[in-house]
Amino acid sequence: MVERSPVLNMICHAILIAGALIVCVPLYFAFVAGSLTVAEVQKVPLPWLPGGRFFDNLQLAWNKGNFSRTFANSIIVALGITAGKIAVSLLSAFAITYFRFRYRMLAFWLIFMSLMLPIEVRIVPTFEAVANAALPLQWILDTLHVTDLWLWISGHEVLIALEWNMVNTYPGLILPLIASATATFLFRQFFLTIPEELCEAARLDGASPLHFFWSILLPLSVPNMVALAIILFLFGWNQYLWPLLFTTDKDMATAVIALKGLIPRSDSEPAWNVAMSGALLTMLPPVLVVLLLQRWFIKGLVDSSK
Amino acid sequence: MSAKTRRREEAGLKRANFGDGPGLPTLLLLPQLLILLFFFFIPSLRALMQSVLLSDPFGTNVQFVWFDNFKTLLASSDYRQSIAVTFWFTAAQNVLTLGSALVLAFATDRIVRGRSAYRTIILLPYAIAPAIAGILWAFLFNPAVGPLAQVLHSFGIAWDPNLNPTDALLLVTLAASWKHICYDYIFLVVGLLAVPVSLMEAAAVDGAGPIRRFVSIALPMLGPTIFFLTVMNFIYGFFETFAIIDAVTKGGPAGATNILVYKVFVDGFVNLDLGSSAAQSVLLMSFALICTLLQFRYFDRKVNYGV
């Protein structure tokens, strides 16, 4: 604080209160609507105070959205993405910063290039890739005319038709989202700040690379991992496009996708009370994570976007 | 130092490292590279190939057509409308988000009491999925039951995002901005903490008021952050708002909210026009490429004085 200026302070508080209100208004009305009956929610004007049906509506939304199943799916997918991304990025970052090998920079640039290809822009080919993960192999075989070659060598005709369908499976929901350039860079950045002496000492003591990684590098990375894990959990929980495409089976849908089914369409009963209860339920886990782990959350957010 | 003279210094490699064997690092990189190969590189390559092919919806008849898909695309009024919509949507969202975030960050920086309480509340939308943010605002502005729509109606405004294209675009812009202000906000708050107090004090002694100091000292120092946030806002607006569009307007009415990434989805999965969808993917990829290169400039700069 450079000088005292009570008037400006008042204005600043007013601005922040206005900002907080703008954040809270939709949440408050979701709560109000979620506590009314269907008849009450259609009244004009909408009541400004909550009614008494909050828990009934929560239960209704829980059943209608198949949430006992879809919440479990969301948790599995979010945790799978989080664990997978962290594991894969830690290993890559370790390889890139601590090893001298010929294709080091090539690997670095391949990972970096994936940053340029947000998954939304190539939905159709990636969908094909998940619908049949063996397709690329098949494609390579076809292009190289392996079957013809085999026919020519052995005289037997073989048909190679590889298929690995990942639609409606957890790997299909998780794997395409696991590769992560940003997480790799975050760990790379962090490894570069670790004193050289640690590695030198480990080598003098005869520790193997993996031993060094496991007992020195990993424990040092825990704060970064926690911060990143929070961001990745939110990312995984809030995924929309992939689960929408890959889950034709209702039992494999995630909570956010199940919620979409609760929104009233023009030809159905305007059950906005149930829809809003469902919205509150679905946003609860990530909101709790942010509220409880705030300090780590901010660190993760600012770090992982470098 | 002797190690440095012995071998050429390599970018991003620890001076103390584990020798030259290629086996272990390859093994460590394998999971990441395999996933990239299967879900990034091959699909992207196939998008490139599909974009120069013409095939019927069942994939039985495939023809190589050079750049016809691109020509048809750029000539179609639907696609041009989609470009215009995406541009206005993203630009408006960017101005709204960054503007509000700057004002809020300035206010947060000035006050002492209650800072963390405000920050906690303003950060909340980050935890909320774009789809849910869209649904919340769709309810508030629902012409039949929404409380805010009722307020508008009471002023005699015939608000209806299901029929009126402008209203629909306004609705998704509001929802998208509401969800994203917190992101810009936290970066600006963190950025303001890095502005040296001594500089501010010196300016105050010279008679510059708080707002003047913010505009002429803090803002230029936030330059790289603001640049980075602008790029990130564009990426957010282009790609991540897909969920808002799909949950709220489905691109309508009359294509008023049919942003580019939504059009790729509709043309590819609903209309099964694979060639056109792939051509659109390729155009979007080039855009993403430009954004990433811009982002890298910021990233590079941070590396230089950060580590």
Coordinates of C-alpha atoms in Angstrom, one line a residue, chain A residues 15-306:
Chain A
I15 CA -16.1 -3.8 -7.8
L16 CA -15.1 -7.0 -6.1
I17 CA -18.5 -7.5 -4.6
A18 CA -20.1 -6.9 -8.0
G19 CA -17.7 -9.5 -9.4
A20 CA -18.5 -12.0 -6.7
L21 CA -22.2 -11.4 -7.3
I22 CA -21.9 -12.1 -11.0
V23 CA -20.3 -15.4 -10.1
C24 CA -22.9 -16.2 -7.5
V25 CA -26.2 -15.2 -9.3
P26 CA -26.4 -18.2 -11.6
L27 CA -25.4 -20.5 -8.7
Y28 CA -28.0 -19.0 -6.5
F29 CA -30.8 -19.3 -9.0
A30 CA -29.8 -22.9 -9.7
F31 CA -30.2 -23.5 -6.0
V32 CA -33.6 -21.7 -5.9
A33 CA -34.9 -23.5 -9.0
G34 CA -33.6 -26.8 -7.6
S35 CA -35.7 -26.4 -4.5
L36 CA -39.1 -25.8 -6.2
T37 CA -41.7 -28.1 -7.7
V38 CA -42.2 -28.3 -11.5
A39 CA -45.3 -26.1 -11.2
E40 CA -43.5 -23.5 -9.1
V41 CA -40.5 -23.3 -11.3
Q42 CA -42.8 -22.3 -14.3
K43 CA -44.4 -19.4 -12.4
V44 CA -43.8 -15.9 -13.6
P45 CA -42.0 -14.3 -12.0
L46 CA -39.8 -17.0 -10.5
P47 CA -39.7 -16.8 -6.7
W48 CA -36.6 -15.2 -5.3
L49 CA -36.5 -17.4 -2.3
P50 CA -35.9 -21.2 -2.2
G51 CA -38.8 -23.6 -1.7
G52 CA -38.8 -26.8 0.3
R53 CA -38.2 -29.5 -2.3
F54 CA -34.4 -29.3 -2.5
F55 CA -33.6 -32.8 -1.3
D56 CA -36.4 -34.4 -3.2
N57 CA -35.2 -32.8 -6.4
L58 CA -31.6 -33.9 -5.7
Q59 CA -32.8 -37.4 -5.3
L60 CA -35.0 -37.2 -8.5
A61 CA -32.0 -35.8 -10.5
W62 CA -29.7 -38.5 -9.0
N63 CA -32.0 -41.2 -10.3
K64 CA -32.9 -39.6 -13.6
G65 CA -29.3 -38.9 -14.4
N66 CA -28.2 -42.5 -13.5
F67 CA -25.7 -40.7 -11.3
S68 CA -24.8 -43.7 -9.1
R69 CA -23.3 -45.1 -12.3
T70 CA -22.2 -42.0 -14.2
F71 CA -20.5 -40.4 -11.1
A72 CA -18.4 -43.5 -10.7
N73 CA -17.6 -43.3 -14.4
S74 CA -16.6 -39.6 -14.0
I75 CA -14.4 -40.4 -11.1
I76 CA -12.7 -43.3 -12.9
V77 CA -12.1 -41.2 -16.0
A78 CA -10.9 -38.1 -14.2
L79 CA -8.5 -40.1 -11.9
G80 CA -7.4 -42.2 -14.9
I81 CA -6.6 -39.1 -16.9
T82 CA -4.8 -37.5 -13.9
A83 CA -2.7 -40.5 -13.1
G84 CA -1.9 -41.3 -16.7
K85 CA -0.9 -37.8 -17.7
I86 CA 1.3 -37.4 -14.7
A87 CA 3.0 -40.7 -15.1
V88 CA 3.6 -40.4 -18.8
S89 CA 4.8 -36.8 -18.6
L90 CA 7.1 -37.5 -15.6
L91 CA 8.9 -40.3 -17.5
S92 CA 9.2 -38.2 -20.7
A93 CA 10.5 -35.2 -18.9
F94 CA 13.0 -37.4 -17.1
A95 CA 14.2 -38.9 -20.4
I96 CA 14.5 -35.5 -22.0
T97 CA 16.4 -33.7 -19.3
Y98 CA 18.6 -36.4 -17.8
F99 CA 19.7 -38.5 -20.8
R100 CA 21.9 -37.7 -23.7
F101 CA 20.8 -39.6 -26.8
R102 CA 20.6 -39.1 -30.4
Y103 CA 16.9 -38.4 -30.9
R104 CA 16.5 -36.3 -27.7
M105 CA 15.5 -33.1 -29.6
L106 CA 13.3 -35.0 -32.0
A107 CA 11.4 -36.5 -29.2
F108 CA 11.1 -33.1 -27.6
W109 CA 9.7 -31.5 -30.8
L110 CA 7.3 -34.4 -31.4
I111 CA 5.8 -33.8 -27.9
F112 CA 5.8 -30.1 -28.5
M113 CA 4.0 -30.5 -31.8
S114 CA 1.1 -32.2 -30.0
L115 CA 0.4 -28.9 -28.3
M116 CA -0.6 -27.5 -31.7
L117 CA -3.3 -30.1 -32.3
P118 CA -6.2 -29.6 -29.9
I119 CA -8.2 -32.8 -30.0
E120 CA -11.4 -30.9 -31.0
V121 CA -10.1 -30.1 -34.5
R122 CA -9.7 -33.7 -35.7
I123 CA -12.6 -35.4 -34.1
V124 CA -13.5 -37.6 -37.0
P125 CA -10.1 -39.3 -37.6
T126 CA -9.5 -39.6 -33.9
F127 CA -12.9 -41.2 -33.5
E128 CA -11.9 -43.7 -36.1
A129 CA -8.7 -44.2 -34.2
V130 CA -10.6 -45.1 -31.0
A131 CA -13.3 -47.0 -32.8
N132 CA -10.5 -49.3 -34.0
A133 CA -7.2 -48.6 -32.4
A134 CA -5.6 -51.2 -34.5
L135 CA -6.5 -49.3 -37.7
P136 CA -3.2 -47.5 -38.0
L137 CA -1.4 -50.9 -37.8
Q138 CA -3.7 -52.3 -40.4
W139 CA -3.1 -49.2 -42.5
I140 CA 0.7 -49.7 -42.3
L141 CA 0.3 -53.3 -43.2
D142 CA -1.9 -52.5 -46.2
T143 CA 0.4 -49.7 -47.4
L144 CA 3.4 -52.0 -47.2
H145 CA 1.4 -54.8 -48.9
V146 CA 2.5 -57.2 -46.2
T147 CA -0.2 -59.8 -47.1
D148 CA 0.9 -59.8 -50.8
L149 CA 4.5 -60.2 -49.6
W150 CA 3.5 -63.1 -47.4
L151 CA 1.6 -64.7 -50.3
W152 CA 4.7 -64.3 -52.5
I153 CA 7.0 -65.7 -49.9
S154 CA 5.0 -68.6 -48.5
G155 CA 2.4 -69.2 -51.1
H156 CA -0.4 -69.0 -48.5
E157 CA -3.0 -66.3 -48.6
V158 CA -3.7 -64.7 -45.2
L159 CA -6.2 -61.9 -44.4
I160 CA -5.1 -59.6 -41.7
A161 CA -8.0 -57.7 -40.2
L162 CA -7.0 -56.1 -36.9
E163 CA -9.6 -54.7 -34.7
W164 CA -9.6 -53.1 -31.3
N165 CA -12.7 -51.2 -30.6
M166 CA -12.5 -48.8 -27.6
V167 CA -15.9 -47.2 -27.9
N168 CA -17.8 -47.5 -24.6
T169 CA -14.7 -48.5 -22.7
Y170 CA -12.6 -46.7 -20.1
P171 CA -9.4 -46.9 -22.1
G172 CA -11.3 -45.3 -25.0
L173 CA -12.3 -42.4 -22.7
I174 CA -8.9 -42.0 -21.0
L175 CA -6.1 -42.9 -23.4
P176 CA -6.7 -40.2 -26.1
L177 CA -6.5 -37.5 -23.5
I178 CA -3.4 -38.7 -21.6
A179 CA -0.6 -37.4 -23.8
S180 CA 0.2 -34.0 -22.5
A181 CA 2.8 -31.5 -23.8
T182 CA 2.0 -29.0 -21.1
A183 CA 2.5 -31.4 -18.2
T184 CA 5.8 -32.6 -19.8
F185 CA 7.0 -29.1 -20.0
L186 CA 6.0 -28.3 -16.5
F187 CA 8.1 -31.2 -15.2
R188 CA 11.0 -30.4 -17.6
Q189 CA 11.0 -26.9 -16.3
F190 CA 11.0 -28.1 -12.7
F191 CA 13.8 -30.7 -13.3
L192 CA 16.0 -28.0 -14.8
T193 CA 15.9 -26.1 -11.5
I194 CA 17.1 -29.1 -9.5
P195 CA 20.7 -28.7 -8.5
E196 CA 23.2 -30.7 -10.6
E197 CA 25.0 -31.9 -7.4
L198 CA 22.1 -34.2 -6.6
C199 CA 22.5 -36.2 -9.7
E200 CA 26.3 -36.2 -9.4
A201 CA 26.1 -37.4 -5.9
A202 CA 23.7 -40.1 -6.8
R203 CA 26.0 -41.3 -9.6
L204 CA 29.0 -41.3 -7.3
D205 CA 27.1 -43.5 -5.0
G206 CA 26.5 -45.8 -7.8
A207 CA 22.7 -45.3 -8.1
S208 CA 21.1 -46.4 -11.3
P209 CA 19.1 -43.9 -13.3
L210 CA 15.8 -45.4 -12.2
H211 CA 16.9 -45.4 -8.6
F212 CA 17.8 -41.7 -8.8
F213 CA 14.4 -41.1 -10.4
W214 CA 12.4 -43.0 -7.8
S215 CA 14.1 -42.0 -4.6
I216 CA 15.3 -38.4 -5.4
L217 CA 13.5 -36.9 -8.3
L218 CA 10.0 -38.2 -7.5
P219 CA 9.9 -37.1 -3.9
L220 CA 11.1 -33.6 -4.9
S221 CA 8.4 -33.4 -7.5
V222 CA 5.5 -34.0 -5.1
P223 CA 4.4 -30.4 -4.7
N224 CA 4.3 -29.9 -8.5
M225 CA 2.4 -33.2 -8.9
V226 CA -0.2 -32.3 -6.4
A227 CA -0.8 -28.9 -8.0
L228 CA -1.0 -30.4 -11.5
A229 CA -3.2 -33.2 -10.3
I230 CA -5.9 -30.8 -9.2
I231 CA -6.0 -29.0 -12.6
L232 CA -6.0 -32.4 -14.4
F233 CA -8.8 -33.7 -12.2
L234 CA -10.9 -30.7 -13.1
F235 CA -10.0 -31.2 -16.7
G236 CA -10.9 -34.8 -16.7
W237 CA -14.2 -34.4 -14.8
N238 CA -15.3 -31.6 -17.1
Q239 CA -14.6 -33.3 -20.3
Y240 CA -17.5 -33.1 -22.8
L241 CA -16.7 -33.8 -26.4
W242 CA -15.0 -37.2 -25.9
P243 CA -17.5 -38.8 -23.6
L244 CA -20.3 -37.4 -25.9
L245 CA -18.9 -39.2 -28.9
F246 CA -17.6 -42.4 -27.3
T247 CA -20.4 -43.4 -25.0
T248 CA -23.3 -44.7 -27.0
D249 CA -24.1 -46.9 -24.0
K250 CA -25.8 -44.9 -21.2
D251 CA -24.0 -46.8 -18.5
M252 CA -20.6 -45.6 -19.8
A253 CA -21.6 -41.9 -19.9
T254 CA -20.0 -39.4 -17.5
A255 CA -21.9 -37.2 -15.1
V256 CA -21.6 -34.1 -17.4
I257 CA -23.0 -36.0 -20.3
A258 CA -25.8 -37.5 -18.2
L259 CA -26.7 -34.0 -17.0
K260 CA -27.3 -32.9 -20.6
G261 CA -30.1 -35.4 -20.8
L262 CA -31.8 -33.6 -17.9
I263 CA -32.2 -30.3 -19.7
P264 CA -35.8 -29.8 -20.8
R265 CA -36.2 -29.6 -24.6
S266 CA -39.0 -27.6 -26.1
D267 CA -41.3 -30.6 -26.5
S268 CA -40.9 -32.0 -23.0
E269 CA -42.0 -31.0 -19.5
P270 CA -40.0 -28.0 -18.4
A271 CA -38.5 -29.8 -15.4
W272 CA -35.9 -27.1 -14.8
N273 CA -35.9 -27.8 -11.1
V274 CA -34.5 -31.3 -11.7
A275 CA -32.1 -30.0 -14.3
M276 CA -30.7 -27.4 -11.9
S277 CA -30.4 -30.0 -9.1
G278 CA -28.5 -32.2 -11.5
A279 CA -26.2 -29.2 -12.4
L280 CA -25.5 -28.6 -8.7
L281 CA -24.7 -32.2 -8.1
T282 CA -22.4 -32.5 -11.1
M283 CA -20.4 -29.4 -10.3
L284 CA -20.0 -30.3 -6.6
P285 CA -16.9 -32.5 -6.7
P286 CA -14.7 -30.1 -8.8
V287 CA -16.0 -27.1 -6.8
L288 CA -15.1 -28.9 -3.5
V289 CA -11.6 -29.7 -4.9
V290 CA -11.0 -26.0 -5.7
L291 CA -12.4 -24.8 -2.4
L292 CA -10.4 -27.2 -0.2
L293 CA -7.1 -27.2 -2.1
Q294 CA -7.1 -23.5 -3.2
R295 CA -3.5 -22.7 -2.7
W296 CA -2.3 -25.8 -4.7
F297 CA -5.0 -25.1 -7.3
I298 CA -3.6 -21.6 -8.0
K299 CA -0.1 -22.9 -8.2
G300 CA -1.1 -25.6 -10.6
L301 CA -3.0 -23.3 -12.8
V302 CA -0.2 -20.7 -13.0
D303 CA 2.6 -23.3 -13.4
S304 CA 0.9 -25.6 -15.9
S305 CA 0.2 -22.8 -18.4
K306 CA 3.8 -21.6 -18.7

